[in-house]
Coordinates of C-alpha atoms (C1' of nucleotides) in Angstrom, one line a residue:
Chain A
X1 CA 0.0 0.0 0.0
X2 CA 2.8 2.6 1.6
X3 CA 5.9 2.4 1.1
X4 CA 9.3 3.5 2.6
X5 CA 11.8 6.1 1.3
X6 CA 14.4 3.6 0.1
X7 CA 11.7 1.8 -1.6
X8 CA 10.6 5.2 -3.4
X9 CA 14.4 6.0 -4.2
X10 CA 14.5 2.3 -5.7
X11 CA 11.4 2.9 -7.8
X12 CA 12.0 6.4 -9.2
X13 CA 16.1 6.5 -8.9
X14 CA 16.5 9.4 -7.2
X15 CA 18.9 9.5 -4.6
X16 CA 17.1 9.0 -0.7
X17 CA 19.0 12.5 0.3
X18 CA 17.6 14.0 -2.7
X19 CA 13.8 12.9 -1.9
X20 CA 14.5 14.4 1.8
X21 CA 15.9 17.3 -0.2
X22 CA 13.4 18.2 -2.5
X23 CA 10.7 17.7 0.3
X24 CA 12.4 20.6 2.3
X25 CA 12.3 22.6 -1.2
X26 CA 8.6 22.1 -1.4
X27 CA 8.9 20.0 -4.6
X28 CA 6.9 17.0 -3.2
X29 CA 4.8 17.1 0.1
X30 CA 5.7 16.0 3.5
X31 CA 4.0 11.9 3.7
X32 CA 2.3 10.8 6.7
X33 CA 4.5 9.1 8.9
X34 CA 5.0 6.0 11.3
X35 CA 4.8 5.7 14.5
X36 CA 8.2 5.9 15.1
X37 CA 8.7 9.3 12.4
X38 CA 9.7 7.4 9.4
X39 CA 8.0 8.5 6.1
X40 CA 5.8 6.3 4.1
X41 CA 4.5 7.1 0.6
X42 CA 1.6 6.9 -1.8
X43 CA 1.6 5.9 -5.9
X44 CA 1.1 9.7 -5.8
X45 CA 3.8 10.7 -4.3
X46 CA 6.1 8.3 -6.6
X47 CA 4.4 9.4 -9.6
X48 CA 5.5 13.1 -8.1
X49 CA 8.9 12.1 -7.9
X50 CA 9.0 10.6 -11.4
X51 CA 7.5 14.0 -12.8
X52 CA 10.4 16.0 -11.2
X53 CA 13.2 13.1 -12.2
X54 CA 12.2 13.0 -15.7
X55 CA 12.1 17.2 -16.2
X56 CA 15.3 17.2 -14.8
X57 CA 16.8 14.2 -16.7
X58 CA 15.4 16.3 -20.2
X59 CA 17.7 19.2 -18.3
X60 CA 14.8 21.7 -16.8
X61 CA 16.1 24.2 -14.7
X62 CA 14.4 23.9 -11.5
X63 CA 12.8 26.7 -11.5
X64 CA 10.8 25.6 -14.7
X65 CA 10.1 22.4 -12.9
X66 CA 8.7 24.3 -9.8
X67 CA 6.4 25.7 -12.4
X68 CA 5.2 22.9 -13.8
X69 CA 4.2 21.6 -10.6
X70 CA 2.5 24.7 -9.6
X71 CA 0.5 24.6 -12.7
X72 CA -0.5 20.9 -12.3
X73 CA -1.6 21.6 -9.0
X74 CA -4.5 23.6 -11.1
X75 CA -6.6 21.6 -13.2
X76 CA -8.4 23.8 -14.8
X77 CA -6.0 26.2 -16.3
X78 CA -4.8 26.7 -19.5
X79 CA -1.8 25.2 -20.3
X80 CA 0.4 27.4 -22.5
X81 CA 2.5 27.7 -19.8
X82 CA 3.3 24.3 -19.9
X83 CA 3.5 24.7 -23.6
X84 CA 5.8 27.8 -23.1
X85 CA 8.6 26.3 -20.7
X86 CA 8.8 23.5 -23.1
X87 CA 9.1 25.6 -26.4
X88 CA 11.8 27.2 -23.7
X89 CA 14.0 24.4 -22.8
X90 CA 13.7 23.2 -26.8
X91 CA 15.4 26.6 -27.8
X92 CA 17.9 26.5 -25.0
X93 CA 19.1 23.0 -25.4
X94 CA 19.5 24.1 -29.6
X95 CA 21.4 26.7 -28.1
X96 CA 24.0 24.5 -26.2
X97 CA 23.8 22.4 -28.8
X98 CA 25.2 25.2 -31.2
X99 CA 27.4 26.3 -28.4
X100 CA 29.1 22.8 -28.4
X101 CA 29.4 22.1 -31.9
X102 CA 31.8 25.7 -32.2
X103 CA 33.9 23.8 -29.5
X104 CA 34.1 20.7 -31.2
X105 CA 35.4 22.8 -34.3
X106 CA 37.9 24.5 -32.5
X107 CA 38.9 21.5 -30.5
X108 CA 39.1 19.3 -33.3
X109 CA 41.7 21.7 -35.0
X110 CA 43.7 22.1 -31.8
X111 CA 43.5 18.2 -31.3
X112 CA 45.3 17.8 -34.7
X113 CA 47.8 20.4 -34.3
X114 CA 50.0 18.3 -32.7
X115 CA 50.6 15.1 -34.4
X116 CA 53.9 13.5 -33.4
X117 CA 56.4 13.8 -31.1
X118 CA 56.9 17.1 -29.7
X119 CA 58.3 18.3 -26.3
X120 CA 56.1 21.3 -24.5
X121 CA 58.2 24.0 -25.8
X122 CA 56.8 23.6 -29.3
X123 CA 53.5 22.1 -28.7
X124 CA 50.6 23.4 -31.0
X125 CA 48.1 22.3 -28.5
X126 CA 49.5 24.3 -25.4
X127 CA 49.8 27.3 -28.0
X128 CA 46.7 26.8 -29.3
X129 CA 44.5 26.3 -26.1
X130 CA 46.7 29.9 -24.8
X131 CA 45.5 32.0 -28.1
X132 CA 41.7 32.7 -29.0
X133 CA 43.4 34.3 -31.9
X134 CA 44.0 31.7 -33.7
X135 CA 40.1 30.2 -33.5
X136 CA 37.7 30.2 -36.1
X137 CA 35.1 31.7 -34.2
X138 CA 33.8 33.3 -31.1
X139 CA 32.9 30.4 -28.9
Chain B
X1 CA 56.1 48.2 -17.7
X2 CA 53.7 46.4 -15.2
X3 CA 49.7 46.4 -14.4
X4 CA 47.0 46.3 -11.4
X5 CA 44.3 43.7 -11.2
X6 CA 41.9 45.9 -12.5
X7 CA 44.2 46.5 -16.0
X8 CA 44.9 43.1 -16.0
X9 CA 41.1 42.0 -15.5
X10 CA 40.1 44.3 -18.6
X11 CA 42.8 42.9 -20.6
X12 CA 42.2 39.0 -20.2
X13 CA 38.3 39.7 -19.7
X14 CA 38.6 37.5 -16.1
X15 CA 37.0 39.6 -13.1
X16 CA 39.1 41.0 -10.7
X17 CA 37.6 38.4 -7.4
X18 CA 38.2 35.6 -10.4
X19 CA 41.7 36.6 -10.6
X20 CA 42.5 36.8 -6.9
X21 CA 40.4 33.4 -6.3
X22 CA 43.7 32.0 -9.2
X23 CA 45.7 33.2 -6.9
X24 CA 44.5 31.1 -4.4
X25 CA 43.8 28.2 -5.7
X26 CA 47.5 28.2 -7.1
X27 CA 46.5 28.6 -10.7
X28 CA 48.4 31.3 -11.1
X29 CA 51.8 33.0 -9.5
X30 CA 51.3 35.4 -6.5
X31 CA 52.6 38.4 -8.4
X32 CA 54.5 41.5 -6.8
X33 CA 53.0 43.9 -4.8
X34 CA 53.7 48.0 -4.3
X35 CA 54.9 49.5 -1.0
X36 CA 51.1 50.3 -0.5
X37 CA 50.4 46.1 -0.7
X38 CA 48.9 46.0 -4.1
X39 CA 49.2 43.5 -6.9
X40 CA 51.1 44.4 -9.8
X41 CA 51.1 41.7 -12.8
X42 CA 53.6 41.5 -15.9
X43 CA 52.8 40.0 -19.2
X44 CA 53.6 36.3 -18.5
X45 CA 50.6 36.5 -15.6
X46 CA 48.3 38.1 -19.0
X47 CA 50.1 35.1 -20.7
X48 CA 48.8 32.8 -18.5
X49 CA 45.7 33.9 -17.4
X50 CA 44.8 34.2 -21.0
X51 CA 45.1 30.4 -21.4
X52 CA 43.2 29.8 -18.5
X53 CA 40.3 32.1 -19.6
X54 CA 40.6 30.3 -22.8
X55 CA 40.8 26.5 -22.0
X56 CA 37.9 27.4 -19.4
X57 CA 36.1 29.1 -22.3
X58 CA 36.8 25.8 -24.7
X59 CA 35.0 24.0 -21.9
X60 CA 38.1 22.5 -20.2
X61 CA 37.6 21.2 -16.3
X62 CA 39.3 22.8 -13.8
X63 CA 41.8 19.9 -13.6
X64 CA 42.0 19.8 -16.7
X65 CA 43.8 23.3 -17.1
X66 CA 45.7 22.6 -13.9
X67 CA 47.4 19.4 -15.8
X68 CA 48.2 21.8 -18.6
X69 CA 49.6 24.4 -16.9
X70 CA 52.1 22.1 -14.9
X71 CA 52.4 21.0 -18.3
X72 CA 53.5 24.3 -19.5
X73 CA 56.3 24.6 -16.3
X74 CA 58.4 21.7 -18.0
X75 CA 59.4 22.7 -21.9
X76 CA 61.4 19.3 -21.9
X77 CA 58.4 17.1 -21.2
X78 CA 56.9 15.3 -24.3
X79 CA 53.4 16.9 -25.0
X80 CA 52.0 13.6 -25.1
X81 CA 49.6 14.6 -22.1
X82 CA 48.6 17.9 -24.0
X83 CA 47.3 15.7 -26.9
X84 CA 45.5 14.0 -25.0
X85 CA 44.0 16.2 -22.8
X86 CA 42.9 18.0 -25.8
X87 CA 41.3 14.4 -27.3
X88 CA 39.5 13.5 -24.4
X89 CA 37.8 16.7 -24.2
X90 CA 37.1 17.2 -28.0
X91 CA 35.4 13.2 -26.9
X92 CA 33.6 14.8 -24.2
X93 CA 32.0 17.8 -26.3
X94 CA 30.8 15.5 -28.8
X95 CA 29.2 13.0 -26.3
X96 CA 27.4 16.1 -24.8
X97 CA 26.3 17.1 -28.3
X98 CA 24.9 13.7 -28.6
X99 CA 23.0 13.9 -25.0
X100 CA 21.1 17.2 -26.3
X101 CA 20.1 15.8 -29.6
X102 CA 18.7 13.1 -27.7
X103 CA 17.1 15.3 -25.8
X104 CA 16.5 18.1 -28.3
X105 CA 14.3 14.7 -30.2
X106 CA 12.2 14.4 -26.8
X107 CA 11.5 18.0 -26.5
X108 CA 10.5 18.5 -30.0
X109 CA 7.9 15.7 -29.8
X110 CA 6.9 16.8 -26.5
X111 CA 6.3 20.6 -27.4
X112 CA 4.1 20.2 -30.5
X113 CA 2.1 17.2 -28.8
X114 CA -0.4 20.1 -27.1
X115 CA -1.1 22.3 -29.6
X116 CA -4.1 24.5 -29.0
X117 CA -6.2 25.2 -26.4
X118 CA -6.4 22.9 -23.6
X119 CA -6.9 23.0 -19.9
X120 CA -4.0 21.3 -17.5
X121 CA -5.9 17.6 -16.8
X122 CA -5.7 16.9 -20.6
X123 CA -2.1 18.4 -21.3
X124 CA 0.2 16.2 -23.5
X125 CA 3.0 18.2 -22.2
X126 CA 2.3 17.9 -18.8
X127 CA 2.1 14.1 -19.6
X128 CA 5.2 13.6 -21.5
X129 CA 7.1 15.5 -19.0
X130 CA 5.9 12.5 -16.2
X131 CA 5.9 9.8 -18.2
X132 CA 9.0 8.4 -19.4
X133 CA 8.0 6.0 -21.4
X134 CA 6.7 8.0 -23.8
X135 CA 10.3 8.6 -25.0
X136 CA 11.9 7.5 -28.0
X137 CA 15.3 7.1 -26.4
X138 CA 17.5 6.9 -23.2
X139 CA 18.0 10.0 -22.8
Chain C
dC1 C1' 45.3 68.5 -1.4
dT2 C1' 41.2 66.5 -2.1
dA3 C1' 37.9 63.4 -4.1
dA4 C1' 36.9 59.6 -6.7
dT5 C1' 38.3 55.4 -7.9
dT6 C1' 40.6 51.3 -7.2
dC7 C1' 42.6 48.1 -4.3
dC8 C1' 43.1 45.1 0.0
dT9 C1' 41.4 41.1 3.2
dA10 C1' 38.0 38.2 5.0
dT11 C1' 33.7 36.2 5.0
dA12 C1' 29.4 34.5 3.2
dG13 C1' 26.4 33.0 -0.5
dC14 C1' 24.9 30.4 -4.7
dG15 C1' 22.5 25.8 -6.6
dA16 C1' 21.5 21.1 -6.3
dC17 C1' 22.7 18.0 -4.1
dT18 C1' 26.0 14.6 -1.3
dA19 C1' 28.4 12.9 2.8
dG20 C1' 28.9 12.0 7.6
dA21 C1' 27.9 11.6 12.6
dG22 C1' 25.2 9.9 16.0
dC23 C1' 21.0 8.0 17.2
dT24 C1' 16.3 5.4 16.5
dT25 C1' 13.2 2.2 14.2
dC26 C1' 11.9 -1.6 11.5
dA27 C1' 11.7 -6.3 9.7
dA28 C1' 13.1 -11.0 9.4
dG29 C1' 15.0 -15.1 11.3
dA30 C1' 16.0 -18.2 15.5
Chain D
dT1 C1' 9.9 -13.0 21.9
dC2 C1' 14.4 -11.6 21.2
dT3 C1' 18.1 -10.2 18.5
dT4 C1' 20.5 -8.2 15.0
dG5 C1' 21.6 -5.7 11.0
dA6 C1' 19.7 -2.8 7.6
dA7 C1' 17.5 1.2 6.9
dG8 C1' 15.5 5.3 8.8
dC9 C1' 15.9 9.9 11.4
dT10 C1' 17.9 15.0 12.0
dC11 C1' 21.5 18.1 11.6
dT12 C1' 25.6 20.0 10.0
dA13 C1' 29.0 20.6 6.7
dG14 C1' 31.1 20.0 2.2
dT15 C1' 31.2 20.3 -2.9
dC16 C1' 32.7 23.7 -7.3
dG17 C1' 33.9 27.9 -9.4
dC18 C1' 33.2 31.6 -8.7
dT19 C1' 30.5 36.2 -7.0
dA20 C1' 29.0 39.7 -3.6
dT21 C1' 29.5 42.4 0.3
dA22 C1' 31.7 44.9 4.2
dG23 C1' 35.0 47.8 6.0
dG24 C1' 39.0 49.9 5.3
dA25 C1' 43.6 51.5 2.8
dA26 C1' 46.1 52.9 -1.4
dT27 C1' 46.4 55.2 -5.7
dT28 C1' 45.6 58.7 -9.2
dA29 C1' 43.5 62.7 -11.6
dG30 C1' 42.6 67.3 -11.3

DNA sequence: CTAATTCCTATAGCGACTAGAGCTTCAAGA
DNA sequence: TCTTGAAGCTCTAGTCGCTATAGGAATTAG
């Protein structure tokens, strides 16, 4: 029926630590609790949990994942706002993605700068990584 | 001839508490100081602090630039370690790049699945953001 | 010489957990 | 029923790479 905290960690992989975390941050409530102060849980509260693992496993910031809560706390709203931090995070993770692949450029040309055997003094990596100068772009 | 921490922080584009925080963590030399206790930097600290700001830039780990810049103490060495430390993080750039595709995949389908107007209880975002196994990948 | 700016040290804060200490409760087997 | 070992509890502190603030001293331009 209820279930323990270790239990919970095991069913929605998130750390125990992290549960007892996030319940001090608001982001799932406080369970009822045994006798002797332990916490038992409901499929709610492990459904919850999955909610918040699975935004931040797609790389929501938290407060976007507080949000989301908030707003499915309320039934009857509207949901662009669900729609909106989603269209969000889809143009920031393009962004990173964009981001990276000027690093990989640059790293690839540094990585190749330097074939063969070299000591430090004339090592086109070293040079390289110490002069933006010589990159193809502004990363 | 030589320059304060705020020259030397306009020059290299590193903030002056980022420079001192160097300092102490060892990444770069304690520089000279004026009767009156200041700092005063000559070009090999703009040198290095360039190549920090720029390895950081490129996405390097701390450790990362710490092995370089022993690196860069011993001319004699072989740059063996340079080469690599520049493969493993052009490896690691391109493993991220393939994270956020697989995530930019999961976001796409999840953003255009609620199209329109719709009320919270019967928001395809709000249930793709829970449920996991709507996803095409590990992500 | 004064006033504005920059510099100094030291301490605390950030976000999102994670680790550890010291103690209590639970669950399963004898 | 008793024992024992795993798992739970709270509280505090640590992580990383800076960044911000406070309170005071030095420098520099006019």
């Amino acid at each position: 029926m209820d279930f323990s905290i270790g239990e919970l960690s095991r069913q929605t992989g998130v750390k125990v630590p992290t549960i007892r975390y996030y319940e001090k941050e608001g982001l799932i409530d406080a369970p009822l609790r045994t006798e002797g102060n332990q916490r038992r849980y409901q499929e709610t509260d492990r459904e919850r949990l999955r909610f918040i693992r699975h935004c931040r496993d797609l790389g929501l910031p938290m407060p976007a994942v507080r949000d989301l809560i908030e707003l499915s706390q309320h039934p009857d709203r509207p949901c662009d706002e669900a729609d909106r931090i989603a269209a969000e995070q889809l143009r920031s993770v393009r962004e990173r993605i964009l981001h990276l692949k000027k690093l990989e450029a640059e790293l690839e040309r540094i990585a190749v700068s330097c074939q063969g055997d070299h000591t430090v003094t004339e090592c086109n990596v070293l040079k390289a990584f110490g002069d933006h100068g010589q990159c193809l772009s502004n990363h």
